[in-house]
mmCIF file of C-alpha atoms in Angstrom:
data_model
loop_
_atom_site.group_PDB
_atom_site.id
_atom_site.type_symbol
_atom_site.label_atom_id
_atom_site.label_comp_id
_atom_site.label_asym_id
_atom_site.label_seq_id
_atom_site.Cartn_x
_atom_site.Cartn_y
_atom_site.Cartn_z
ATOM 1 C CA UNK G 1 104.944 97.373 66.038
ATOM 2 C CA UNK G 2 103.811 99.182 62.990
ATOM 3 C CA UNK G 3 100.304 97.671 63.041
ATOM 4 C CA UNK G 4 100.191 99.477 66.674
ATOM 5 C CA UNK G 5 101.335 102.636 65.460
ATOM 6 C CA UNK G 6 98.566 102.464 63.068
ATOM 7 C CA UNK G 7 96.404 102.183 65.775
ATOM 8 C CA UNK G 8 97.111 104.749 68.220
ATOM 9 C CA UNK G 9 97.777 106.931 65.307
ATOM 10 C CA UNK G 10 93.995 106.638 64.600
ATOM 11 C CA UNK G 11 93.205 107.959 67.883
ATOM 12 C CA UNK G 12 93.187 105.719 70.223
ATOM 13 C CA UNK G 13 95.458 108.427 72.544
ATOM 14 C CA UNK G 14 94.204 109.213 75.900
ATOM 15 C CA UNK G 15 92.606 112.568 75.237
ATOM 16 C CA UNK G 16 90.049 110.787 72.036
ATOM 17 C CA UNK G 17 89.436 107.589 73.889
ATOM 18 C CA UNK G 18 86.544 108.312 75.728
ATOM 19 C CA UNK G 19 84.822 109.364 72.500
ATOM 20 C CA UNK G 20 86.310 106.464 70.258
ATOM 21 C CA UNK G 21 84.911 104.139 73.399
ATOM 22 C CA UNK G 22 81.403 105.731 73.140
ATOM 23 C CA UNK G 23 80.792 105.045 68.900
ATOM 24 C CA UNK G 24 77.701 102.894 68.667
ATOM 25 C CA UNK G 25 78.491 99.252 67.277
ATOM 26 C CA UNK G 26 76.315 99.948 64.037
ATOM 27 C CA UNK G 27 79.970 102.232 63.177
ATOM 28 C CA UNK G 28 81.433 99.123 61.201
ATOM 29 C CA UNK G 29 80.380 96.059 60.005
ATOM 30 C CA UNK G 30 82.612 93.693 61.935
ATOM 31 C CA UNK G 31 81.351 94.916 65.126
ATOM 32 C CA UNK G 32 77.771 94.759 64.298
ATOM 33 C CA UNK G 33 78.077 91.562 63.277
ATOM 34 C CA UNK G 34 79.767 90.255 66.892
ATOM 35 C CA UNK G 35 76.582 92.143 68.594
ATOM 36 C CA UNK G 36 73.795 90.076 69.824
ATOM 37 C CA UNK G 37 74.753 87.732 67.148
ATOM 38 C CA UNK G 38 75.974 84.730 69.454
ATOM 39 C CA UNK G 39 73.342 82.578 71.979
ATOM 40 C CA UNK G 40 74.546 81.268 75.529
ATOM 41 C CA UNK G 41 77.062 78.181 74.530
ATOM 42 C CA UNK G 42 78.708 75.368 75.789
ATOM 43 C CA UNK G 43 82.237 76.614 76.904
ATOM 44 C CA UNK G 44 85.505 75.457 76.798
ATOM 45 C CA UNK G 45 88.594 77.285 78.879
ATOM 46 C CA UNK G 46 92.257 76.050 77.874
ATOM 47 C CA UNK G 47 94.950 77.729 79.655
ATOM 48 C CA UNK G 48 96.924 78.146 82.896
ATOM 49 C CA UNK G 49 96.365 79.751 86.286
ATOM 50 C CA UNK G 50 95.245 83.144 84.712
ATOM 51 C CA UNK G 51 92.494 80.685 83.665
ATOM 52 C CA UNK G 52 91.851 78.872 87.165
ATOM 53 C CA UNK G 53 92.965 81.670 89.740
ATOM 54 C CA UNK G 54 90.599 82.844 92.679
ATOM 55 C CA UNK G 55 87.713 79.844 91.241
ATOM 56 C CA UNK G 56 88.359 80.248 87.815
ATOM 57 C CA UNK G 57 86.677 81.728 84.972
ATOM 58 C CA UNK G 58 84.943 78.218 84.440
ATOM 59 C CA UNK G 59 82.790 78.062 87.263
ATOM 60 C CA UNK G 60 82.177 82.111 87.793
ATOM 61 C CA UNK G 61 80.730 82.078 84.123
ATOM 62 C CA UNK G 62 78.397 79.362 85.479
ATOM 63 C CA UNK G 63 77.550 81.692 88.324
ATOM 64 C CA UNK G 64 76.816 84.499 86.492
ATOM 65 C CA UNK G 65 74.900 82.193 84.277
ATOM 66 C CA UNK G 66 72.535 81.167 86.712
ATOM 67 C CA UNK G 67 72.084 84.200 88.644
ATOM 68 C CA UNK G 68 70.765 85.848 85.640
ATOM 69 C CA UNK G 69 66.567 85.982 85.229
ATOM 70 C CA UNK G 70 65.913 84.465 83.345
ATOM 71 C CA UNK G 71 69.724 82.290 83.251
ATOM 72 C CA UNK G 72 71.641 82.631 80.501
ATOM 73 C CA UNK G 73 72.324 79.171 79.664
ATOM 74 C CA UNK G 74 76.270 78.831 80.023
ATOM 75 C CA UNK G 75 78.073 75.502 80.308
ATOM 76 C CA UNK G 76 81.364 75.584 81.285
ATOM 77 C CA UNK G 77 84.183 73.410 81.725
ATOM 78 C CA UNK G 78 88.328 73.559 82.202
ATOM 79 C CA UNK G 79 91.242 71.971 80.841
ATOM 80 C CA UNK G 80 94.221 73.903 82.878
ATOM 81 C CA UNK G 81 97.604 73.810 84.037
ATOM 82 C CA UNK G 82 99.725 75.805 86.106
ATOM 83 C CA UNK G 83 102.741 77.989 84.519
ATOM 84 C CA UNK G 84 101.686 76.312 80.905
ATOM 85 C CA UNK G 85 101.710 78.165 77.525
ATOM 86 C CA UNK G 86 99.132 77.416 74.963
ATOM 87 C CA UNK G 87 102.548 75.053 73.656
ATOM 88 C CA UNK G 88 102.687 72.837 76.460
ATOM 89 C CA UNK G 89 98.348 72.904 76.502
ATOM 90 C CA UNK G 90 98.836 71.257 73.030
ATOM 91 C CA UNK G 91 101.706 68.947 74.242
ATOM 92 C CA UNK G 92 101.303 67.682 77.736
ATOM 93 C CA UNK G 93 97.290 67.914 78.251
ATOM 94 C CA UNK G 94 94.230 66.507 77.309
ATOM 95 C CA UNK G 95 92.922 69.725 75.476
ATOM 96 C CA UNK G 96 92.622 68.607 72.185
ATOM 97 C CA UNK G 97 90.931 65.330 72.933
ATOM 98 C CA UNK G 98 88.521 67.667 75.282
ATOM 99 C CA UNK G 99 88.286 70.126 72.032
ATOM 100 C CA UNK G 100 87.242 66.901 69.895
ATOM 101 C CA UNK G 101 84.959 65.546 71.887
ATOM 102 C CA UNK G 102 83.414 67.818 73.851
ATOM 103 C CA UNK G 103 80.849 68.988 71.807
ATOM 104 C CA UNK G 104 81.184 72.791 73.075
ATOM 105 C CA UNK G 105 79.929 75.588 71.209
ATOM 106 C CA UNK G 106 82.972 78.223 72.262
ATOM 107 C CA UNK G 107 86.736 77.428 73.336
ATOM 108 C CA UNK G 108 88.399 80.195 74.623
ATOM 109 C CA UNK G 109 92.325 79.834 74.087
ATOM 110 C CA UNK G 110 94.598 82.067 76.986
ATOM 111 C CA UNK G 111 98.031 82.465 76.608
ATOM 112 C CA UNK G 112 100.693 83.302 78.874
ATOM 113 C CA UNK G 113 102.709 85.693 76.686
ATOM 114 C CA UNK G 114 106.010 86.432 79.267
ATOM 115 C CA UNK G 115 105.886 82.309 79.933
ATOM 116 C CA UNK G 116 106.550 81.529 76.162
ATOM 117 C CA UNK G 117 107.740 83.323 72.942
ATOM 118 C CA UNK G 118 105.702 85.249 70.002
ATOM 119 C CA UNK G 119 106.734 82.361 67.815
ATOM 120 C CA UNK G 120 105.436 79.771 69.949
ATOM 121 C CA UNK G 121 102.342 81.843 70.513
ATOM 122 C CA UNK G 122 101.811 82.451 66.833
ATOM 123 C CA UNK G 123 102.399 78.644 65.944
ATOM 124 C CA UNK G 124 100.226 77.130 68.815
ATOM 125 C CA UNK G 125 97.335 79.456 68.820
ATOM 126 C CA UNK G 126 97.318 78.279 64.992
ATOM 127 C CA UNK G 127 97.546 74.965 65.821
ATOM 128 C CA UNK G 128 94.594 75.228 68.473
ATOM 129 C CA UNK G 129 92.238 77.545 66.629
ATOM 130 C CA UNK G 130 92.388 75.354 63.475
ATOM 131 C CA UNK G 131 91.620 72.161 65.809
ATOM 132 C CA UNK G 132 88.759 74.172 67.158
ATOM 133 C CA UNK G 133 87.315 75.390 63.704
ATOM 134 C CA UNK G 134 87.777 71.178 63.119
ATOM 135 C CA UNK G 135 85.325 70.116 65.890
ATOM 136 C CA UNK G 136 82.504 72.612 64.701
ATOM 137 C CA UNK G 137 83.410 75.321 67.764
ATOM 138 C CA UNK G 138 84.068 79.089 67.705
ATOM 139 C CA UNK G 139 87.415 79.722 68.907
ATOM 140 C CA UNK G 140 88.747 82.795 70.987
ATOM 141 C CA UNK G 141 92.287 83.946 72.141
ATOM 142 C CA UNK G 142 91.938 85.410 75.946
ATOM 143 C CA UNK G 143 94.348 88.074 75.939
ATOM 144 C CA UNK G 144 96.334 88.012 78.908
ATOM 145 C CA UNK G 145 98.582 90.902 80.668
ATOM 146 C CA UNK G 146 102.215 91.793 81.185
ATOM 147 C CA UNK G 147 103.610 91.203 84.765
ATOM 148 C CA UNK G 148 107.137 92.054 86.660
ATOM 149 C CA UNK G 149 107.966 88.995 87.157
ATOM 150 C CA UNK G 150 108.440 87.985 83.138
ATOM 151 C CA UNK G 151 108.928 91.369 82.272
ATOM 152 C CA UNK G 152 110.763 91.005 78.405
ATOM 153 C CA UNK G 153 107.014 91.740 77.048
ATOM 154 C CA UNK G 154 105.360 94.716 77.028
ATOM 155 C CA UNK G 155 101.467 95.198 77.314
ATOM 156 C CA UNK G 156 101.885 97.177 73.833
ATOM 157 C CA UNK G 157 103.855 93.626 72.491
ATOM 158 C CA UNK G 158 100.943 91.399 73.827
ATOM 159 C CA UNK G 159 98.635 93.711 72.139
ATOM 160 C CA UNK G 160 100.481 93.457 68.310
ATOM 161 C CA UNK G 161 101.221 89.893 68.814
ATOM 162 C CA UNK G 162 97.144 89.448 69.228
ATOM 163 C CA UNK G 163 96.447 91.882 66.589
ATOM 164 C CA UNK G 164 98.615 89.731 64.340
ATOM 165 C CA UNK G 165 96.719 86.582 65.266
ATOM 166 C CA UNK G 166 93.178 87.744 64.730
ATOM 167 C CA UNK G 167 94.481 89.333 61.280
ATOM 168 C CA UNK G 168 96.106 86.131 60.125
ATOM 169 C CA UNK G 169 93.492 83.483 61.388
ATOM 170 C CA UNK G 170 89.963 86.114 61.424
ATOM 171 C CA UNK G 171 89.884 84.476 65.240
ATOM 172 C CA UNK G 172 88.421 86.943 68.403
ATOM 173 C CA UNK G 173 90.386 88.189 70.887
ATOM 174 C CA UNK G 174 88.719 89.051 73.962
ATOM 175 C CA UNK G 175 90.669 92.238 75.105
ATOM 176 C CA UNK G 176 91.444 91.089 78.512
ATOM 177 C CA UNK G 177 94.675 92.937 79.080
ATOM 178 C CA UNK G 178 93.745 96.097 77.089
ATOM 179 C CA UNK G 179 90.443 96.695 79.336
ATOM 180 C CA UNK G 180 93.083 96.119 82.573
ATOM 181 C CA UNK G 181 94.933 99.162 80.851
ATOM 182 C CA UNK G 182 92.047 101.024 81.147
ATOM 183 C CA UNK G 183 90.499 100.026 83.924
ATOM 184 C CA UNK G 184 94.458 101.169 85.716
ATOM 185 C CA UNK G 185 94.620 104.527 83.541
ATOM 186 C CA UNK G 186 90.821 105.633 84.334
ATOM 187 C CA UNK G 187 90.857 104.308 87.733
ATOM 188 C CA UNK G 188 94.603 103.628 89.045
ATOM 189 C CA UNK G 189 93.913 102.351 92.659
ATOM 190 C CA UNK G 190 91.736 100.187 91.716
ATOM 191 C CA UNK G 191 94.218 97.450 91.315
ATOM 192 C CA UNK G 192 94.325 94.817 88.763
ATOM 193 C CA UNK G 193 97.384 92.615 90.311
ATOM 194 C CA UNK G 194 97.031 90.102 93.260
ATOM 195 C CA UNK G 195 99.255 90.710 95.923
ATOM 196 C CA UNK G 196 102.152 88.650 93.969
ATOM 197 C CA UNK G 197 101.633 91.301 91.036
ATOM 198 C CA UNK G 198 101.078 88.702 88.599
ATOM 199 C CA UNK G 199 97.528 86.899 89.027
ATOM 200 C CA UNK G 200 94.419 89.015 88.964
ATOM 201 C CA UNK G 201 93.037 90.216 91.733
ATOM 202 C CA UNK G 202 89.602 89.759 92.450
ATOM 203 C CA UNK G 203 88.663 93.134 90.783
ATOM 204 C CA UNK G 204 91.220 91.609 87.892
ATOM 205 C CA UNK G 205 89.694 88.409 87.592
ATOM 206 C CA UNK G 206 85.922 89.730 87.691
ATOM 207 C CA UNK G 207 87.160 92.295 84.630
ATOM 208 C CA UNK G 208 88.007 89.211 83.172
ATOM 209 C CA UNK G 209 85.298 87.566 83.437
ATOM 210 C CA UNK G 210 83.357 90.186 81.946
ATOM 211 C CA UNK G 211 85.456 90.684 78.790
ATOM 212 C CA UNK G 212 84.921 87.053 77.980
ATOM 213 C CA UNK G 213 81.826 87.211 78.747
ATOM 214 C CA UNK G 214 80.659 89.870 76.259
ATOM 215 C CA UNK G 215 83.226 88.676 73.653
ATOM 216 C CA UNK G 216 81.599 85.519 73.667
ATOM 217 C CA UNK G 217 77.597 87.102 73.644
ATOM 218 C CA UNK G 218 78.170 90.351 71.942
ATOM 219 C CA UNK G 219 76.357 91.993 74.845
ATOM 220 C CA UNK G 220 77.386 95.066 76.770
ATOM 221 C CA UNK G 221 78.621 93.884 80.144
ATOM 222 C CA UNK G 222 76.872 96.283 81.821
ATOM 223 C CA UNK G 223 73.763 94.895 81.342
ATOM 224 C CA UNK G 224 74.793 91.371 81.780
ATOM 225 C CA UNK G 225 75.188 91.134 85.659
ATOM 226 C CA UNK G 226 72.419 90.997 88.443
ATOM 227 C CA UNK G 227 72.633 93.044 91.708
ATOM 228 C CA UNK G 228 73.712 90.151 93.454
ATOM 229 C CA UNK G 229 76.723 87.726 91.994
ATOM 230 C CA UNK G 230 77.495 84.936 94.278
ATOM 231 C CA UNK G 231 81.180 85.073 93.539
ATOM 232 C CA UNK G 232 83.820 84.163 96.579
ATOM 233 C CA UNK G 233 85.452 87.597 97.095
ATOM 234 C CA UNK G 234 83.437 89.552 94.790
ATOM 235 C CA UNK G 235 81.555 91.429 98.034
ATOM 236 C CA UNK G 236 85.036 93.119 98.471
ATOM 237 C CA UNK G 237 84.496 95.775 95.439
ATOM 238 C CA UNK G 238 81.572 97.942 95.865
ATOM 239 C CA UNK G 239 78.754 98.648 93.591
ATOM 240 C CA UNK G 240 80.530 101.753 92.124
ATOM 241 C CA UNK G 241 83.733 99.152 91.367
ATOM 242 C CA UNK G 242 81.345 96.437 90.057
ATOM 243 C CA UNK G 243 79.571 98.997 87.464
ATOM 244 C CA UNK G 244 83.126 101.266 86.350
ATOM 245 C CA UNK G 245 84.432 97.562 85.587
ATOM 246 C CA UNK G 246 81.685 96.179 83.348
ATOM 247 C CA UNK G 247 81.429 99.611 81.791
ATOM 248 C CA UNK G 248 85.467 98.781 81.371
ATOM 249 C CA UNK G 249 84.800 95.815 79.684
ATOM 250 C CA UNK G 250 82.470 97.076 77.193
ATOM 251 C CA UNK G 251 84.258 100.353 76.255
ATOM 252 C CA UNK G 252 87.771 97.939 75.343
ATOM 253 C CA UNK G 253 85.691 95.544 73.704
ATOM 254 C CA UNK G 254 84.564 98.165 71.444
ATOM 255 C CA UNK G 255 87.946 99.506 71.327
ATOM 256 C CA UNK G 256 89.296 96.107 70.022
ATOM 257 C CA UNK G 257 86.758 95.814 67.365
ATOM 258 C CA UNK G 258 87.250 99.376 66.060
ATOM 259 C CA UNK G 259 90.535 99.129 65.333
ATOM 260 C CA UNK G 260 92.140 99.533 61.569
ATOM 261 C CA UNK G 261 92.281 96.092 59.724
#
């Protein structure tokens, strides 16, 4: 926890984060240099239904692809399975063959934290990133949330274990559950959780979506969607919703990359 405690003890405390989330990207280095630096890829999603839930991220980054004008060039494709850690991805699925051989540009790696162990996560996220790095792709760990259900993880625990990842292996981390923190302490009814309080809603998954989204491009969110997305469910959040959450997503991306190395 210490590497946390460095962290929040650098201001990232409810009354400085709106001005910590407002620094232009130009503050340090290692931001500017995930801004704008990365062209629409080929992408790869390994993971389980956090990955797949209401469509899955797959085919909604295709979506939001194509609506664009002019379209912003995304493949996408899926290797998932229900209830599985990044362990039994590597085990008991066809990921790394798909990783070898699939020629993709980007692989984005989600675990299920309260499903597994820290170890486990620490010695298969290895395991995956280095056969990514192998097959010429850019890997990224999709951080995931806490939930009820599982609940011998905290958010704060997901957080360090990440932290310790992207330290040890210089690998992204797309913020996912940190910008749902957010997104529930800046707008609290807006709720993250499907109904089981465990998947993501569809105001969840679309906050998702957009973290990924801008990890993978370096763009702000905000300007990456059209006034129209053709995603199932989407029409439910209104356009006040729609903007707070990619605003969301940019502010905890930015968050994430400004914190003490």
């Amino acid at each position: 926890m210490e590497s946390l405690r460095r962290w929040l003890s650098m201001g990232f405390t409810m009354g400085l984060l709106p001005l910590l989330m407002s620094c232009q990207t130009a503050e340090t280095g290692r931001e500017t240099a995930a801004i704008g630096s990365h062209p629409p890829a080929r992408v790869l999603f390994v993971g389980n239904s956090f990955t797949f839930w209401r469509g899955g991220l797959a085919p909604h980054l295709e979506t939001l692809s194509d609506a664009m004008d002019p379209p912003l060039g995304y493949q996408a494709e899926q290797v998932v399975r229900g209830g599985a850690s990044l362990e039994v991805m590597w085990n008991q699925t066809d990921a790394q063959d798909q990783i070898a051989s699939g020629n993709f540009d980007v692989v984005v790696l989600q675990e299920d934290l309260p499903e597994t162990d820290i170890a486990s996560f620490r010695k298969y996220s290895r395991k995956f990133v280095e056969a990514v790095r192998h097959a010429g792709a850019r890997p990224i760990l999709f951080m995931a949330w806490e939930y009820d259900r599982l609940d011998w993880i905290s958010l704060d625990e997901i957080i360090t274990a990440h932290q310790h990842m992207a330290d040890q292996l210089q690998v992204e981390v797309a913020p996912v559950g940190l910008a749902w923190r957010n997104s529930k302490i800046q707008q609290p009814d807006l709720n993250m959780y499907a109904r089981d309080a465990e998947h993501p809603s569809v105001a969840g998954m679309f906050l998702s979506l957009m973290v990924i989204e801008g990890t993978i491009s370096g763009i702000d969110p905000v300007d990456r969607v059209p006034d129209a997305l053709p995603i199932r469910g989407l029409q439910r959040l209104d356009g006040d919703a729609l903007q707070f959450l990619r605003s969301i997503a940019g502010q905890s991306i930015r968050q994430w990359n400004l914190q003490p190395r």
